[in-house]
Short mmCIF file of C-alpha atoms in Angstrom, two decimals:
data_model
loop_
_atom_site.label_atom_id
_atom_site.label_comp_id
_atom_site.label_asym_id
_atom_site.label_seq_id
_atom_site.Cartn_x
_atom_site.Cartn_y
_atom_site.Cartn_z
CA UNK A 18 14.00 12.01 13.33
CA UNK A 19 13.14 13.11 9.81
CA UNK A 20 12.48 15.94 10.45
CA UNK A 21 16.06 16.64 11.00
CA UNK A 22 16.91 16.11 7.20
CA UNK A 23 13.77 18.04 5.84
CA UNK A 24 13.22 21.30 6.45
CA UNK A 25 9.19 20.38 7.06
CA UNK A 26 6.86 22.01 9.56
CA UNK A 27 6.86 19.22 12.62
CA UNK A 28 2.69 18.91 11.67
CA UNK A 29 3.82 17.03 8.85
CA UNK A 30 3.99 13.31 8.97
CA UNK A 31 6.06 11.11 6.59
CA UNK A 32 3.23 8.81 4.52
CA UNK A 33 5.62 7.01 2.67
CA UNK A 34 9.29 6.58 1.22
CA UNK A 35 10.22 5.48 -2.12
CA UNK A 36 13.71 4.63 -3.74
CA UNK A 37 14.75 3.75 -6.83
CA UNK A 38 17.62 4.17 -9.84
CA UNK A 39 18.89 7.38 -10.89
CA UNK A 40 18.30 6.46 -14.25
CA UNK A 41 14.71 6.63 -13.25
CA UNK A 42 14.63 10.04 -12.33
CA UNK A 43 14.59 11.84 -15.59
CA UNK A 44 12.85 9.44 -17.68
CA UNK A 45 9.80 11.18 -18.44
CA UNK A 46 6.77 9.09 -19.36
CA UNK A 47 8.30 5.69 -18.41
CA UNK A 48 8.27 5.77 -14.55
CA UNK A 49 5.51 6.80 -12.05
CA UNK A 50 4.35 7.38 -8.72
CA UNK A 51 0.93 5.88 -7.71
CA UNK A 52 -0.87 7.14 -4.52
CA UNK A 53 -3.74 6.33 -2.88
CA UNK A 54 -5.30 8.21 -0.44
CA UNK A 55 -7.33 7.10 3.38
CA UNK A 56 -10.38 7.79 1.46
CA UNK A 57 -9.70 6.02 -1.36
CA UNK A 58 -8.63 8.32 -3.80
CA UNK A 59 -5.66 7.11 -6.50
CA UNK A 60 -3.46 9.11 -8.37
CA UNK A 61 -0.75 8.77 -11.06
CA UNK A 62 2.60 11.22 -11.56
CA UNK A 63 5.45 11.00 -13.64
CA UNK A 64 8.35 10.65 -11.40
CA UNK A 65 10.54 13.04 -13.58
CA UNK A 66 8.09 16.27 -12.06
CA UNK A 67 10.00 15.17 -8.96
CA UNK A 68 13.47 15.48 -10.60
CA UNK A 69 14.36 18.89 -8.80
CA UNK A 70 12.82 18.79 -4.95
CA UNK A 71 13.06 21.59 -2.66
CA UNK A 72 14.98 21.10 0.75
CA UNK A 73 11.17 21.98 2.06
CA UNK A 74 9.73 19.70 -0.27
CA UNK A 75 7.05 20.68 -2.93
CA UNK A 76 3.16 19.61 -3.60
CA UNK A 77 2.83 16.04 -4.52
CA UNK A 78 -1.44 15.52 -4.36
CA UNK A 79 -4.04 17.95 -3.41
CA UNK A 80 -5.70 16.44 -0.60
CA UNK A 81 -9.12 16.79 0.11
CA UNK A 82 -11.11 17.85 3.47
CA UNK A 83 -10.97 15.54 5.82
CA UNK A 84 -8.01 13.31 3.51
CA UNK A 85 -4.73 12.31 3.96
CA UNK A 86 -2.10 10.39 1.97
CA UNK A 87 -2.17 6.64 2.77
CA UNK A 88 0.57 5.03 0.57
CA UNK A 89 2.99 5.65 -2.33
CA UNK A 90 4.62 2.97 -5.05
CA UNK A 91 6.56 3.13 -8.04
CA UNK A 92 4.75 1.61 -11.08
CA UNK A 93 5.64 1.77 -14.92
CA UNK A 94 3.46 0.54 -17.74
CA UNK A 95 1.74 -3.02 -18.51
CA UNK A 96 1.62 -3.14 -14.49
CA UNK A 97 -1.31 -3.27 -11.55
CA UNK A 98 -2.26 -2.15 -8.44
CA UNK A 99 -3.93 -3.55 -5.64
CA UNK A 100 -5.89 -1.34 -3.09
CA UNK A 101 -7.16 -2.85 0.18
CA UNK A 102 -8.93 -1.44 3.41
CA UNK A 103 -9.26 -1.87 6.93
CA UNK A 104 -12.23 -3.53 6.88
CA UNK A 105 -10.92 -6.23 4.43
CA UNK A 106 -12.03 -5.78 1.36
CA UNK A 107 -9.65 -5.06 -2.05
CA UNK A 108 -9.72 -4.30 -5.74
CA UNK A 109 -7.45 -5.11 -8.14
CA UNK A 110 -6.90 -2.87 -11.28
CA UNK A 111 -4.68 -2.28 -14.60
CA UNK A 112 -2.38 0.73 -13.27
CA UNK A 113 -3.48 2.40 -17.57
CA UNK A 114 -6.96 3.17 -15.57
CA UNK A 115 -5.35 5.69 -14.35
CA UNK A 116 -3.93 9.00 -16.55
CA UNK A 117 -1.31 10.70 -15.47
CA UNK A 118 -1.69 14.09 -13.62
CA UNK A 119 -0.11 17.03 -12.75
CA UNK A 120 1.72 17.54 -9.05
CA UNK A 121 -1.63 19.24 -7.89
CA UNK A 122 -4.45 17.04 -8.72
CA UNK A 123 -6.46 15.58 -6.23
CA UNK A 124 -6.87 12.15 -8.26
CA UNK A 125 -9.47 9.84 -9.23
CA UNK A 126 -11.42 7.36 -7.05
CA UNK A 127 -9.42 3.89 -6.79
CA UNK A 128 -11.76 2.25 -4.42
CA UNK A 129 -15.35 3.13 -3.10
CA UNK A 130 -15.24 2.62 0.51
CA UNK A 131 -18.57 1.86 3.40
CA UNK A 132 -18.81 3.99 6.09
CA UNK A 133 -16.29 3.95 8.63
CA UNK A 134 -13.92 2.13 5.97
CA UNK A 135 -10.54 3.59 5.17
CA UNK A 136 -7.75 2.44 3.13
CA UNK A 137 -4.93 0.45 4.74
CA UNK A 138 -2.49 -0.31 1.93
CA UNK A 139 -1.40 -0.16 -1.83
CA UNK A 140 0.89 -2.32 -3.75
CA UNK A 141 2.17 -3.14 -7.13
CA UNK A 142 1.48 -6.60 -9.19
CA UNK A 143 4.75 -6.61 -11.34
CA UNK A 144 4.42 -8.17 -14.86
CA UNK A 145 0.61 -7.44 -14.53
CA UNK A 146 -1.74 -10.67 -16.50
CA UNK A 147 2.24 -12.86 -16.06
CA UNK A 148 1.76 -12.50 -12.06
CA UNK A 149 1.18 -16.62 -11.78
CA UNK A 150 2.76 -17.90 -8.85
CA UNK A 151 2.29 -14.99 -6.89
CA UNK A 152 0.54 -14.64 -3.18
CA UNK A 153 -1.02 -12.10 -1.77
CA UNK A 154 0.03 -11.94 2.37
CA UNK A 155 -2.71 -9.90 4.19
CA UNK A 156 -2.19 -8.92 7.99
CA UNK A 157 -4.17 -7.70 10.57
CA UNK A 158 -3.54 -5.55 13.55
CA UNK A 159 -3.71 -7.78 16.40
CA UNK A 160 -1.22 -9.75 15.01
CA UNK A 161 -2.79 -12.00 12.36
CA UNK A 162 -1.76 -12.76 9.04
CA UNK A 163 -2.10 -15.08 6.10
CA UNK A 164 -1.46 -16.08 2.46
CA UNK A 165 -3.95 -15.88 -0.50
CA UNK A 166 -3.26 -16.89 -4.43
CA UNK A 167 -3.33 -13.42 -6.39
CA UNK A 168 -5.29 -15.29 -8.87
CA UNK A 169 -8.25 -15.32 -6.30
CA UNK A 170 -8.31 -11.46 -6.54
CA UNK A 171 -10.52 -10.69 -10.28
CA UNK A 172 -9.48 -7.91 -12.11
CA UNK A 173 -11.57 -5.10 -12.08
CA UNK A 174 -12.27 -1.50 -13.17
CA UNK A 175 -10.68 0.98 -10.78
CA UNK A 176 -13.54 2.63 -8.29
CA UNK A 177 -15.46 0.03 -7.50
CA UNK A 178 -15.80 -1.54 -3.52
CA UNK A 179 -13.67 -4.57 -4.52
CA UNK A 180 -14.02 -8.31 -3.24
CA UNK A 181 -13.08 -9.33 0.38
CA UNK A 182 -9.79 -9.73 1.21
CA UNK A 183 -9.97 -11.10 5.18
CA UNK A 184 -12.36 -11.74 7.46
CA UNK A 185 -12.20 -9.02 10.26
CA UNK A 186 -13.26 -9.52 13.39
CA UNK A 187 -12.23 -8.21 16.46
CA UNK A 188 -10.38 -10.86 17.64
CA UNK A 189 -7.84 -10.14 14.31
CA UNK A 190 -8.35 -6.60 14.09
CA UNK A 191 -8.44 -4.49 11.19
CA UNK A 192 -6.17 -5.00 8.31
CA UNK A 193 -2.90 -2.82 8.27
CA UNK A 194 -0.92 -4.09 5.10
CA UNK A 195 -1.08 -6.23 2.20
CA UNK A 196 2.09 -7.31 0.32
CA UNK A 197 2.05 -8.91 -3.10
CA UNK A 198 4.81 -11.79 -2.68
CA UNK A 199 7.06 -13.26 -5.16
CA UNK A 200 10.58 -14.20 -3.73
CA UNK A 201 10.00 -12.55 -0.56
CA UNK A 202 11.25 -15.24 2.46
CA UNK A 203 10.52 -13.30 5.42
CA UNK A 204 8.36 -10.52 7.33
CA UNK A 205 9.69 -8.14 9.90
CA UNK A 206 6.28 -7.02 11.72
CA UNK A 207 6.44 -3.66 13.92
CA UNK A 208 3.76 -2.89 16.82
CA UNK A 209 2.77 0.57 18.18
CA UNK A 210 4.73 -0.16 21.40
CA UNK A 211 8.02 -1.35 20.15
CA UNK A 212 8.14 -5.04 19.50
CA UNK A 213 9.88 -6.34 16.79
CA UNK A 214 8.66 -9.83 14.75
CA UNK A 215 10.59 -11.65 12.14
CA UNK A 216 9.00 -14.79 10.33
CA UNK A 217 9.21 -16.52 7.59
CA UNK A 218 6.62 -16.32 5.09
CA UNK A 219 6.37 -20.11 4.33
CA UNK A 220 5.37 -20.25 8.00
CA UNK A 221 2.00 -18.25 7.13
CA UNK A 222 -0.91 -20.69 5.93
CA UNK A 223 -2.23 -20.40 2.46
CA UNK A 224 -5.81 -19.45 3.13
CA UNK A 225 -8.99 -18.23 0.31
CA UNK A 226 -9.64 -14.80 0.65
CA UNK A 227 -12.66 -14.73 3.20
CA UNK A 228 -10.55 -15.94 6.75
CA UNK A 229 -8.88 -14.12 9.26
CA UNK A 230 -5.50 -16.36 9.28
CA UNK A 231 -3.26 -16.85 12.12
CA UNK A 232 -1.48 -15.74 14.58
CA UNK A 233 1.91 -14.76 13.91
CA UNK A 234 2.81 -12.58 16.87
CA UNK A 235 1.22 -12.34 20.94
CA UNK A 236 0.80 -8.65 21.35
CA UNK A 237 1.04 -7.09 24.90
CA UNK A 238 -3.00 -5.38 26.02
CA UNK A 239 -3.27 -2.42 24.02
CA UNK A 240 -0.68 -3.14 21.58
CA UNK A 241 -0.95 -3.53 17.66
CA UNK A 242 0.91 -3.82 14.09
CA UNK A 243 1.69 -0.65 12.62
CA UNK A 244 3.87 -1.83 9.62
CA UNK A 245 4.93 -4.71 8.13
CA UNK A 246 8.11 -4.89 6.09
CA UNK A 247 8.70 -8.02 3.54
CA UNK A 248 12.49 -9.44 3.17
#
């Protein structure tokens, strides 16, 4: 369908879509885009060298062989990121670590990944250090899911393999998302074939990092989670 807005060639595949205040749009220095690559690569852009897009669209990352783009969030100074992988595990890193480049830069490495590893998700720790209180909701593709404290997840240097984040199994399947949660109340969960969850997230167990959670939705055979949206 979006490709009846964009003038794009029908190859192309939407990674990601961000919005945000006007005000935002020209104020150079203060607001940024962080992405993060399926191979683990991270990158940092002012979101003002996006003021004036093309109906076709113009470069965003250099991508490497073999690469694609995984995720994109908005992030402005003092704040973190959090990077986590199929296979479970995560890294957690001051969003400074990362200068800000030019439209086509391929980026820096955000994560170091094991063979057959690839990066599921990225999101943004608001307030940075102040993040007390705050959860981190991992969930898997076959329809698992639970709750960790953020606190549980050590700050680190950006590039390193992380801690573990779930335990992955093939019962749970790999991870798909991660969502740091505040004030969130709810999850709307989307599989491959169609079916549509909506929880609440106080309904999710608090669990430390190394489990694989519970169920939160009976998939059909061959179904999974694709994306998970919080409310």
């Amino acid at each position: 369908i979006i490709h009846n807005f964009l003038d794009i060639p029908p190859v192309e595949t939407i990674s990601a879509i961000i919005t945000y205040d006007s005000q935002w749009s020209n104020a150079d220095g203060q607001m940024h885009l962080m992405m993060v690559t399926k191979n683990g690569l991270v990158k940092k852009v002012d979101l003002s060298s996006f003021e004036k897009v093309r109906r076709t669209g113009i470069l965003a990352i250099k991508l490497k062989k073999n690469d694609s783009l995984k995720s994109v969030k908005l992030t402005s100074k003092g704040e973190e990121a959090i990077i986590t992988s199929g296979k479970g595990q995560a890294i957690r890193f001051k969003e400074s670590d990362i200068r800000s480049q030019g439209r086509n830069a391929s980026g820096v490495r955000g994560i170091r990944l094991k063979a057959s590893d690839t990066v599921s998700s990225l999101d943004i720790i608001k307030g940075g250090k102040g993040s007390a209180g705050l959860r981190l909701l991992t969930v898997m593709s076959k329809g698992f899911a639970k709750q960790s404290e953020l606190g549980l997840y050590k700050l680190q240097s950006r590039g390193g393999q992380g801690i573990k984040t779930a335990k992955v199994t093939d019962k749970t399947g790999e991870v798909i998302a991660t969502h740091v949660i505040k004030d969130q109340e709810e999850i709307l969960a989307l599989s491959g074939k169609g079916q549509v969850l909506r929880t609440k997230i106080s309904g999710i167990r608090l669990a430390s990092r190394a489990t694989q959670g519970v169920r939160i939705i009976n998939l059909k055979a061959g179904d999974k989670l694709v994306g998970v949206i919080t409310l």
